[in-house]
XYZ file of C-alpha atoms in Angstrom:
136
model
C 0.000 0.000 0.000
C 2.835 2.417 0.855
C 4.647 1.464 -2.331
C 1.595 2.300 -4.463
C 1.237 5.661 -2.758
C 4.889 6.473 -3.479
C 4.566 5.402 -7.117
C 1.445 7.548 -7.523
C 3.286 10.641 -6.189
C 6.263 9.908 -8.456
C 4.013 9.513 -11.510
C 2.169 12.736 -10.742
C 5.441 14.687 -10.611
C 6.858 12.899 -13.658
C 3.991 13.862 -15.937
C 3.346 17.359 -14.582
C 4.724 20.517 -16.181
C 7.997 21.819 -14.724
C 7.814 24.893 -12.516
C 10.862 26.751 -13.764
C 11.411 30.378 -12.802
C 13.458 32.561 -15.106
C 15.290 34.403 -12.339
C 16.793 37.104 -12.652
C 14.736 37.979 -15.727
C 11.450 37.395 -13.915
C 11.219 38.350 -10.252
C 10.005 35.741 -7.838
C 6.493 36.338 -6.542
C 6.681 36.237 -2.761
C 3.821 35.977 -0.302
C 2.557 39.378 0.865
C 3.565 38.712 4.476
C 7.208 37.875 3.645
C 9.667 39.374 6.126
C 13.067 39.569 4.504
C 14.796 42.901 5.055
C 14.178 45.572 7.696
C 13.756 49.160 6.458
C 12.711 52.520 7.897
C 10.195 55.002 6.566
C 11.341 58.571 5.982
C 9.912 61.819 4.671
C 10.816 63.641 1.440
C 13.781 65.433 3.045
C 15.325 62.179 4.261
C 14.361 62.557 7.911
C 13.635 59.182 9.497
C 10.184 58.457 10.907
C 11.864 57.051 14.041
C 11.379 59.097 17.229
C 14.004 57.196 19.262
C 11.500 55.815 21.763
C 13.391 52.481 22.157
C 10.199 50.411 21.754
C 11.749 48.405 18.921
C 14.899 47.714 20.903
C 12.908 46.547 23.922
C 10.804 44.322 21.657
C 13.815 42.742 19.935
C 14.768 39.614 21.869
C 17.844 38.943 19.721
C 19.714 42.193 20.399
C 19.813 42.960 16.687
C 19.073 46.698 16.869
C 21.281 49.497 18.149
C 20.028 53.065 18.551
C 22.084 56.169 19.312
C 20.045 59.233 20.276
C 20.922 62.839 19.555
C 22.219 64.387 22.816
C 20.545 67.715 22.029
C 17.205 66.238 20.936
C 16.527 62.824 22.518
C 13.554 62.262 20.179
C 15.857 62.161 17.158
C 18.043 59.167 16.237
C 21.613 59.844 15.170
C 22.438 56.244 14.319
C 20.222 53.163 13.902
C 22.088 49.934 13.188
C 20.605 46.544 12.276
C 22.551 43.261 12.371
C 20.430 41.148 10.037
C 22.809 38.204 10.426
C 21.483 37.723 13.969
C 17.851 38.607 13.203
C 15.222 35.854 13.401
C 12.668 38.005 11.496
C 10.086 37.624 14.254
C 8.630 41.082 13.587
C 8.462 42.172 17.230
C 10.407 45.353 16.426
C 7.954 46.302 13.670
C 4.900 45.518 15.798
C 6.287 47.379 18.804
C 6.999 50.649 16.999
C 4.279 53.175 17.947
C 5.207 55.420 14.992
C 5.158 52.634 12.348
C 8.665 53.683 11.346
C 9.981 50.167 10.712
C 8.726 47.713 8.119
C 9.932 44.600 6.311
C 10.631 44.680 2.600
C 10.648 41.787 0.174
C 14.196 42.517 -0.978
C 15.800 39.056 -1.000
C 18.792 39.833 -3.220
C 21.246 40.651 -0.421
C 23.090 37.367 -0.160
C 26.708 37.719 0.896
C 29.571 35.548 2.024
C 30.806 38.129 4.549
C 28.885 38.488 7.830
C 30.052 42.087 8.177
C 27.950 42.998 5.125
C 24.822 41.992 7.062
C 25.241 44.930 9.469
C 23.675 48.044 7.969
C 22.623 51.535 9.023
C 19.025 52.666 8.617
C 19.900 56.074 10.061
C 23.381 57.550 9.913
C 24.309 61.054 11.097
C 20.624 61.761 11.713
C 19.593 61.069 8.093
C 17.818 58.035 6.655
C 20.175 56.018 4.466
C 17.467 54.402 2.300
C 19.093 51.011 2.711
C 16.482 48.377 2.164
C 14.101 50.555 0.152
C 11.608 48.446 -1.733
C 10.056 49.262 -5.099
C 6.464 49.472 -3.823
């Protein structure tokens, strides 16, 4: 009985059409809820939507995020660093942000062989860096 079930599955896959994707010429269609790369919203002038409230850092159980506040204006981030090599993509940082400043993109083309390339700045010198911007 088990043998017949296995043969039936094999026959179904043998006579079905192949599911070949023509990557990179055709982009892969990902599920809407895919969480691949963390990004930050900003306004037209490049000011980040982050208000340095630390809610994302408290929500992150992996210690992935690092925030440096402006000493003159503690509601303004000077530096916001993400170590995506340690991130488990749980989404607690995005859910915990009261200003909806963080979001996940579907940018999956950031493979690298160097772990240092997985550390990136969303805010640097008080300006949004646009790393991780998605074509939405």
